[in-house]
């Protein structure tokens, strides 16, 4: 397991140091979500984030994203990963991300300030399943929102890529995989109560 920082790691970046570069990322795969979901998310991020950040969408179809202020990058074609498992590819060096990464699912609506969340300084943050009606379970992770430093969690992708068929024969969701490989993640909804 990888150490996600738990309670011992700093929950917020130091106010004295300049913030590292920030990339807000999403994944659009298949036809469930159109390019309009990406554009709405990008507009919401720009409206509610005061600091500079790149907005990157990893996708298998970049049509409709032109001119929307979105850096559309191709998802890998030679990978066993598909559907929600493609989130793991963002942890790989091949994703070419730098600095801090704030991942947000396409079905998430940004309705308030993102500045504190963007300043999260812990090793790895994600959401808790507690209180999410659709999860029907407590004590787990929900990867609708995640934050980490690029390059520090490549093992999430590498282990999954190397044993994808075996892992997915026994584990249904990417979130369950995260629970197994990232110990003690910061739960962002607890770190920032009332904001998520």
PDB file of C-alpha atoms in Angstrom:
ATOM      1  CA  UNK A   1       0.000   0.000   0.000  1.00  0.00           C
ATOM      2  CA  UNK A   2       1.025   3.569  -0.610  1.00  0.00           C
ATOM      3  CA  UNK A   3       0.892   6.136   2.164  1.00  0.00           C
ATOM      4  CA  UNK A   4      -1.713   8.762   1.398  1.00  0.00           C
ATOM      5  CA  UNK A   5      -0.674  10.984   4.262  1.00  0.00           C
ATOM      6  CA  UNK A   6      -3.441  10.301   6.765  1.00  0.00           C
ATOM      7  CA  UNK A   7      -3.675  12.584   9.726  1.00  0.00           C
ATOM      8  CA  UNK A   8       0.071  13.192  10.092  1.00  0.00           C
ATOM      9  CA  UNK A   9       0.573  15.007   6.773  1.00  0.00           C
ATOM     10  CA  UNK A  10      -0.229  18.711   6.430  1.00  0.00           C
ATOM     11  CA  UNK A  11      -3.804  19.243   5.324  1.00  0.00           C
ATOM     12  CA  UNK A  12      -3.151  22.669   3.825  1.00  0.00           C
ATOM     13  CA  UNK A  13      -0.211  24.122   1.960  1.00  0.00           C
ATOM     14  CA  UNK A  14       2.058  26.520   3.841  1.00  0.00           C
ATOM     15  CA  UNK A  15       0.932  30.150   3.577  1.00  0.00           C
ATOM     16  CA  UNK A  16       4.597  31.264   3.412  1.00  0.00           C
ATOM     17  CA  UNK A  17       5.604  29.275   0.334  1.00  0.00           C
ATOM     18  CA  UNK A  18       4.365  30.149  -3.154  1.00  0.00           C
ATOM     19  CA  UNK A  19       1.839  27.589  -4.320  1.00  0.00           C
ATOM     20  CA  UNK A  20       3.107  24.918  -6.727  1.00  0.00           C
ATOM     21  CA  UNK A  21       1.625  24.870 -10.238  1.00  0.00           C
ATOM     22  CA  UNK A  22      -1.917  23.527 -10.288  1.00  0.00           C
ATOM     23  CA  UNK A  23      -3.647  21.417 -12.932  1.00  0.00           C
ATOM     24  CA  UNK A  24      -7.358  20.698 -12.752  1.00  0.00           C
ATOM     25  CA  UNK A  25      -8.025  17.467 -14.634  1.00  0.00           C
ATOM     26  CA  UNK A  26     -10.979  15.404 -15.774  1.00  0.00           C
ATOM     27  CA  UNK A  27     -11.533  12.297 -17.907  1.00  0.00           C
ATOM     28  CA  UNK A  28     -14.117  12.004 -20.700  1.00  0.00           C
ATOM     29  CA  UNK A  29     -14.397   8.493 -22.099  1.00  0.00           C
ATOM     30  CA  UNK A  30     -17.157   6.995 -24.211  1.00  0.00           C
ATOM     31  CA  UNK A  31     -20.487   8.680 -24.888  1.00  0.00           C
ATOM     32  CA  UNK A  32     -22.099   9.004 -21.448  1.00  0.00           C
ATOM     33  CA  UNK A  33     -20.893  12.614 -21.043  1.00  0.00           C
ATOM     34  CA  UNK A  34     -20.703  15.092 -23.913  1.00  0.00           C
ATOM     35  CA  UNK A  35     -18.126  17.822 -24.410  1.00  0.00           C
ATOM     36  CA  UNK A  36     -20.600  20.241 -22.812  1.00  0.00           C
ATOM     37  CA  UNK A  37     -19.977  18.562 -19.426  1.00  0.00           C
ATOM     38  CA  UNK A  38     -16.264  19.314 -19.822  1.00  0.00           C
ATOM     39  CA  UNK A  39     -16.903  22.915 -20.827  1.00  0.00           C
ATOM     40  CA  UNK A  40     -19.313  23.474 -17.913  1.00  0.00           C
ATOM     41  CA  UNK A  41     -16.788  22.057 -15.475  1.00  0.00           C
ATOM     42  CA  UNK A  42     -14.022  24.233 -16.929  1.00  0.00           C
ATOM     43  CA  UNK A  43     -16.232  27.343 -16.662  1.00  0.00           C
ATOM     44  CA  UNK A  44     -17.142  26.477 -13.074  1.00  0.00           C
ATOM     45  CA  UNK A  45     -13.479  26.041 -12.146  1.00  0.00           C
ATOM     46  CA  UNK A  46     -12.493  29.342 -13.764  1.00  0.00           C
ATOM     47  CA  UNK A  47     -15.379  31.134 -12.053  1.00  0.00           C
ATOM     48  CA  UNK A  48     -14.606  29.769  -8.587  1.00  0.00           C
ATOM     49  CA  UNK A  49     -10.795  29.531  -8.514  1.00  0.00           C
ATOM     50  CA  UNK A  50      -8.810  32.733  -8.026  1.00  0.00           C
ATOM     51  CA  UNK A  51      -5.363  31.287  -8.783  1.00  0.00           C
ATOM     52  CA  UNK A  52      -4.004  30.284 -12.170  1.00  0.00           C
ATOM     53  CA  UNK A  53      -4.506  26.665 -13.121  1.00  0.00           C
ATOM     54  CA  UNK A  54      -4.324  24.645 -16.302  1.00  0.00           C
ATOM     55  CA  UNK A  55      -7.498  22.740 -17.162  1.00  0.00           C
ATOM     56  CA  UNK A  56      -6.776  19.377 -18.799  1.00  0.00           C
ATOM     57  CA  UNK A  57      -9.299  16.889 -20.131  1.00  0.00           C
ATOM     58  CA  UNK A  58      -8.052  13.405 -20.990  1.00  0.00           C
ATOM     59  CA  UNK A  59     -10.399  12.023 -23.619  1.00  0.00           C
ATOM     60  CA  UNK A  60     -10.921   9.590 -26.464  1.00  0.00           C
ATOM     61  CA  UNK A  61     -12.864  12.267 -28.392  1.00  0.00           C
ATOM     62  CA  UNK A  62     -11.814  15.927 -28.229  1.00  0.00           C
ATOM     63  CA  UNK A  63     -14.535  17.185 -30.592  1.00  0.00           C
ATOM     64  CA  UNK A  64     -16.430  20.132 -29.137  1.00  0.00           C
ATOM     65  CA  UNK A  65     -13.587  21.130 -26.806  1.00  0.00           C
ATOM     66  CA  UNK A  66     -11.889  23.512 -29.237  1.00  0.00           C
ATOM     67  CA  UNK A  67     -11.732  27.100 -28.029  1.00  0.00           C
ATOM     68  CA  UNK A  68     -13.118  26.307 -24.606  1.00  0.00           C
ATOM     69  CA  UNK A  69      -9.898  26.926 -22.687  1.00  0.00           C
ATOM     70  CA  UNK A  70      -9.448  23.178 -22.258  1.00  0.00           C
ATOM     71  CA  UNK A  71      -6.155  21.386 -22.915  1.00  0.00           C
ATOM     72  CA  UNK A  72      -7.586  18.232 -24.518  1.00  0.00           C
ATOM     73  CA  UNK A  73      -5.158  15.315 -24.306  1.00  0.00           C
ATOM     74  CA  UNK A  74      -5.618  11.880 -25.787  1.00  0.00           C
ATOM     75  CA  UNK A  75      -6.195   8.922 -23.540  1.00  0.00           C
ATOM     76  CA  UNK A  76      -3.843   6.038 -24.291  1.00  0.00           C
ATOM     77  CA  UNK A  77      -5.022   3.639 -26.978  1.00  0.00           C
ATOM     78  CA  UNK A  78      -2.726   0.801 -25.936  1.00  0.00           C
ATOM     79  CA  UNK A  79      -3.978   0.177 -22.412  1.00  0.00           C
ATOM     80  CA  UNK A  80      -6.235  -2.410 -20.841  1.00  0.00           C
ATOM     81  CA  UNK A  81      -7.869   0.342 -18.747  1.00  0.00           C
ATOM     82  CA  UNK A  82     -11.363   1.519 -19.660  1.00  0.00           C
ATOM     83  CA  UNK A  83     -14.317   3.391 -18.164  1.00  0.00           C
ATOM     84  CA  UNK A  84     -13.669   4.682 -14.623  1.00  0.00           C
ATOM     85  CA  UNK A  85     -10.394   2.735 -14.467  1.00  0.00           C
ATOM     86  CA  UNK A  86      -8.909   5.323 -16.843  1.00  0.00           C
ATOM     87  CA  UNK A  87      -8.634   7.704 -13.873  1.00  0.00           C
ATOM     88  CA  UNK A  88      -5.614   5.642 -12.839  1.00  0.00           C
ATOM     89  CA  UNK A  89      -3.782   6.712 -15.989  1.00  0.00           C
ATOM     90  CA  UNK A  90      -3.578  10.274 -14.616  1.00  0.00           C
ATOM     91  CA  UNK A  91      -1.104   8.987 -12.017  1.00  0.00           C
ATOM     92  CA  UNK A  92       1.293   7.741 -14.720  1.00  0.00           C
ATOM     93  CA  UNK A  93       4.296   9.703 -15.977  1.00  0.00           C
ATOM     94  CA  UNK A  94       2.841   9.375 -19.492  1.00  0.00           C
ATOM     95  CA  UNK A  95       0.018  11.747 -18.510  1.00  0.00           C
ATOM     96  CA  UNK A  96       2.651  14.526 -18.409  1.00  0.00           C
ATOM     97  CA  UNK A  97       1.142  16.343 -15.445  1.00  0.00           C
ATOM     98  CA  UNK A  98       3.206  18.574 -13.172  1.00  0.00           C
ATOM     99  CA  UNK A  99       2.751  20.196  -9.775  1.00  0.00           C
ATOM    100  CA  UNK A 100      -0.429  19.630  -7.838  1.00  0.00           C
ATOM    101  CA  UNK A 101      -3.323  17.871  -9.562  1.00  0.00           C
ATOM    102  CA  UNK A 102      -6.965  18.418  -8.660  1.00  0.00           C
ATOM    103  CA  UNK A 103      -9.126  15.794 -10.367  1.00  0.00           C
ATOM    104  CA  UNK A 104     -12.879  16.381 -10.661  1.00  0.00           C
ATOM    105  CA  UNK A 105     -15.461  13.992 -12.183  1.00  0.00           C
ATOM    106  CA  UNK A 106     -17.524  15.369 -15.070  1.00  0.00           C
ATOM    107  CA  UNK A 107     -20.830  14.977 -13.223  1.00  0.00           C
ATOM    108  CA  UNK A 108     -19.618  17.310 -10.463  1.00  0.00           C
ATOM    109  CA  UNK A 109     -20.992  20.848 -10.325  1.00  0.00           C
ATOM    110  CA  UNK A 110     -18.773  23.596  -8.905  1.00  0.00           C
ATOM    111  CA  UNK A 111     -20.967  26.045  -6.962  1.00  0.00           C
ATOM    112  CA  UNK A 112     -18.509  27.784  -4.636  1.00  0.00           C
ATOM    113  CA  UNK A 113     -14.934  28.834  -3.991  1.00  0.00           C
ATOM    114  CA  UNK A 114     -12.244  26.260  -4.797  1.00  0.00           C
ATOM    115  CA  UNK A 115      -9.341  28.217  -3.311  1.00  0.00           C
ATOM    116  CA  UNK A 116      -9.006  26.301  -0.041  1.00  0.00           C
ATOM    117  CA  UNK A 117      -9.337  22.944  -1.775  1.00  0.00           C
ATOM    118  CA  UNK A 118      -6.740  23.994  -4.362  1.00  0.00           C
ATOM    119  CA  UNK A 119      -4.398  24.811  -1.476  1.00  0.00           C
ATOM    120  CA  UNK A 120      -4.644  21.313   0.035  1.00  0.00           C
ATOM    121  CA  UNK A 121      -1.089  20.215   0.841  1.00  0.00           C
ATOM    122  CA  UNK A 122      -1.567  16.617   1.963  1.00  0.00           C
ATOM    123  CA  UNK A 123      -0.029  13.719   0.081  1.00  0.00           C
ATOM    124  CA  UNK A 124      -3.294  12.346  -1.292  1.00  0.00           C
ATOM    125  CA  UNK A 125      -6.873  13.480  -0.823  1.00  0.00           C
ATOM    126  CA  UNK A 126     -10.191  12.086  -1.957  1.00  0.00           C
ATOM    127  CA  UNK A 127     -13.775  11.945  -0.724  1.00  0.00           C
ATOM    128  CA  UNK A 128     -15.353   9.665   1.860  1.00  0.00           C
ATOM    129  CA  UNK A 129     -18.329   7.474   1.024  1.00  0.00           C
ATOM    130  CA  UNK A 130     -19.919   8.373   4.369  1.00  0.00           C
ATOM    131  CA  UNK A 131     -23.188  10.212   3.808  1.00  0.00           C
ATOM    132  CA  UNK A 132     -23.313   9.571   0.033  1.00  0.00           C
ATOM    133  CA  UNK A 133     -26.651   7.911  -0.590  1.00  0.00           C
ATOM    134  CA  UNK A 134     -25.560   6.442  -3.938  1.00  0.00           C
ATOM    135  CA  UNK A 135     -22.576   4.689  -2.318  1.00  0.00           C
ATOM    136  CA  UNK A 136     -24.705   2.705   0.158  1.00  0.00           C
ATOM    137  CA  UNK A 137     -21.658   2.168   2.371  1.00  0.00           C
ATOM    138  CA  UNK A 138     -19.539   4.027   4.890  1.00  0.00           C
ATOM    139  CA  UNK A 139     -15.802   3.960   5.498  1.00  0.00           C
ATOM    140  CA  UNK A 140     -14.695   3.926   1.869  1.00  0.00           C
ATOM    141  CA  UNK A 141     -13.290   6.287  -0.753  1.00  0.00           C
ATOM    142  CA  UNK A 142     -15.136   8.106  -3.509  1.00  0.00           C
ATOM    143  CA  UNK A 143     -12.821   9.332  -6.272  1.00  0.00           C
ATOM    144  CA  UNK A 144     -15.148  12.013  -7.684  1.00  0.00           C
ATOM    145  CA  UNK A 145     -12.624  14.538  -6.362  1.00  0.00           C
ATOM    146  CA  UNK A 146      -8.945  13.721  -5.782  1.00  0.00           C
ATOM    147  CA  UNK A 147      -5.793  15.727  -5.183  1.00  0.00           C
ATOM    148  CA  UNK A 148      -2.123  14.719  -5.237  1.00  0.00           C
ATOM    149  CA  UNK A 149       1.300  15.801  -6.477  1.00  0.00           C
ATOM    150  CA  UNK A 150       2.077  14.584  -9.982  1.00  0.00           C
ATOM    151  CA  UNK A 151       4.613  11.776 -10.088  1.00  0.00           C
ATOM    152  CA  UNK A 152       4.180  10.608  -6.491  1.00  0.00           C
ATOM    153  CA  UNK A 153       1.589   7.879  -7.023  1.00  0.00           C
ATOM    154  CA  UNK A 154       2.625   6.211 -10.294  1.00  0.00           C
ATOM    155  CA  UNK A 155       2.327   2.830  -8.560  1.00  0.00           C
ATOM    156  CA  UNK A 156      -1.480   3.236  -8.576  1.00  0.00           C
ATOM    157  CA  UNK A 157      -1.352   3.097 -12.373  1.00  0.00           C
ATOM    158  CA  UNK A 158       1.560   0.675 -12.777  1.00  0.00           C
ATOM    159  CA  UNK A 159       0.107  -2.065 -10.561  1.00  0.00           C
ATOM    160  CA  UNK A 160      -3.283  -1.756 -12.203  1.00  0.00           C
ATOM    161  CA  UNK A 161      -1.885  -1.722 -15.754  1.00  0.00           C
ATOM    162  CA  UNK A 162       0.307  -4.773 -15.127  1.00  0.00           C
ATOM    163  CA  UNK A 163      -2.438  -6.915 -13.553  1.00  0.00           C
ATOM    164  CA  UNK A 164      -5.626  -5.344 -14.893  1.00  0.00           C
ATOM    165  CA  UNK A 165      -7.468  -8.552 -15.818  1.00  0.00           C
ATOM    166  CA  UNK A 166      -6.746 -10.187 -12.459  1.00  0.00           C
ATOM    167  CA  UNK A 167      -7.543  -7.065 -10.418  1.00  0.00           C
ATOM    168  CA  UNK A 168     -10.792  -6.275 -12.218  1.00  0.00           C
ATOM    169  CA  UNK A 169     -11.914  -9.889 -11.936  1.00  0.00           C
ATOM    170  CA  UNK A 170     -11.952  -9.377  -8.156  1.00  0.00           C
ATOM    171  CA  UNK A 171     -12.510  -5.634  -7.687  1.00  0.00           C
ATOM    172  CA  UNK A 172     -15.508  -3.887  -9.222  1.00  0.00           C
ATOM    173  CA  UNK A 173     -14.668  -0.184  -8.911  1.00  0.00           C
ATOM    174  CA  UNK A 174     -11.627   2.064  -9.166  1.00  0.00           C
ATOM    175  CA  UNK A 175     -12.581   3.493  -5.766  1.00  0.00           C
ATOM    176  CA  UNK A 176     -12.200   0.049  -4.170  1.00  0.00           C
ATOM    177  CA  UNK A 177      -8.748  -0.252  -5.773  1.00  0.00           C
ATOM    178  CA  UNK A 178      -7.771   3.120  -4.262  1.00  0.00           C
ATOM    179  CA  UNK A 179      -8.880   1.919  -0.829  1.00  0.00           C
ATOM    180  CA  UNK A 180      -6.554  -1.051  -1.174  1.00  0.00           C
ATOM    181  CA  UNK A 181      -3.454   0.748  -2.484  1.00  0.00           C
ATOM    182  CA  UNK A 182      -3.603   4.169  -0.793  1.00  0.00           C
ATOM    183  CA  UNK A 183      -3.535   3.873   2.971  1.00  0.00           C
ATOM    184  CA  UNK A 184      -4.834   6.724   5.097  1.00  0.00           C
ATOM    185  CA  UNK A 185      -5.881   9.157   2.377  1.00  0.00           C
ATOM    186  CA  UNK A 186      -7.019  12.544   3.602  1.00  0.00           C
ATOM    187  CA  UNK A 187     -10.788  12.718   3.277  1.00  0.00           C
ATOM    188  CA  UNK A 188     -11.321  16.101   1.661  1.00  0.00           C
ATOM    189  CA  UNK A 189     -14.911  16.463   2.794  1.00  0.00           C
ATOM    190  CA  UNK A 190     -13.642  16.183   6.404  1.00  0.00           C
ATOM    191  CA  UNK A 191     -10.625  18.459   5.824  1.00  0.00           C
ATOM    192  CA  UNK A 192     -12.920  21.110   4.297  1.00  0.00           C
ATOM    193  CA  UNK A 193     -16.257  20.634   6.101  1.00  0.00           C
ATOM    194  CA  UNK A 194     -19.243  22.132   4.359  1.00  0.00           C
ATOM    195  CA  UNK A 195     -17.322  22.839   1.143  1.00  0.00           C
ATOM    196  CA  UNK A 196     -17.836  19.563  -0.715  1.00  0.00           C
TER     197      UNK A 196
END
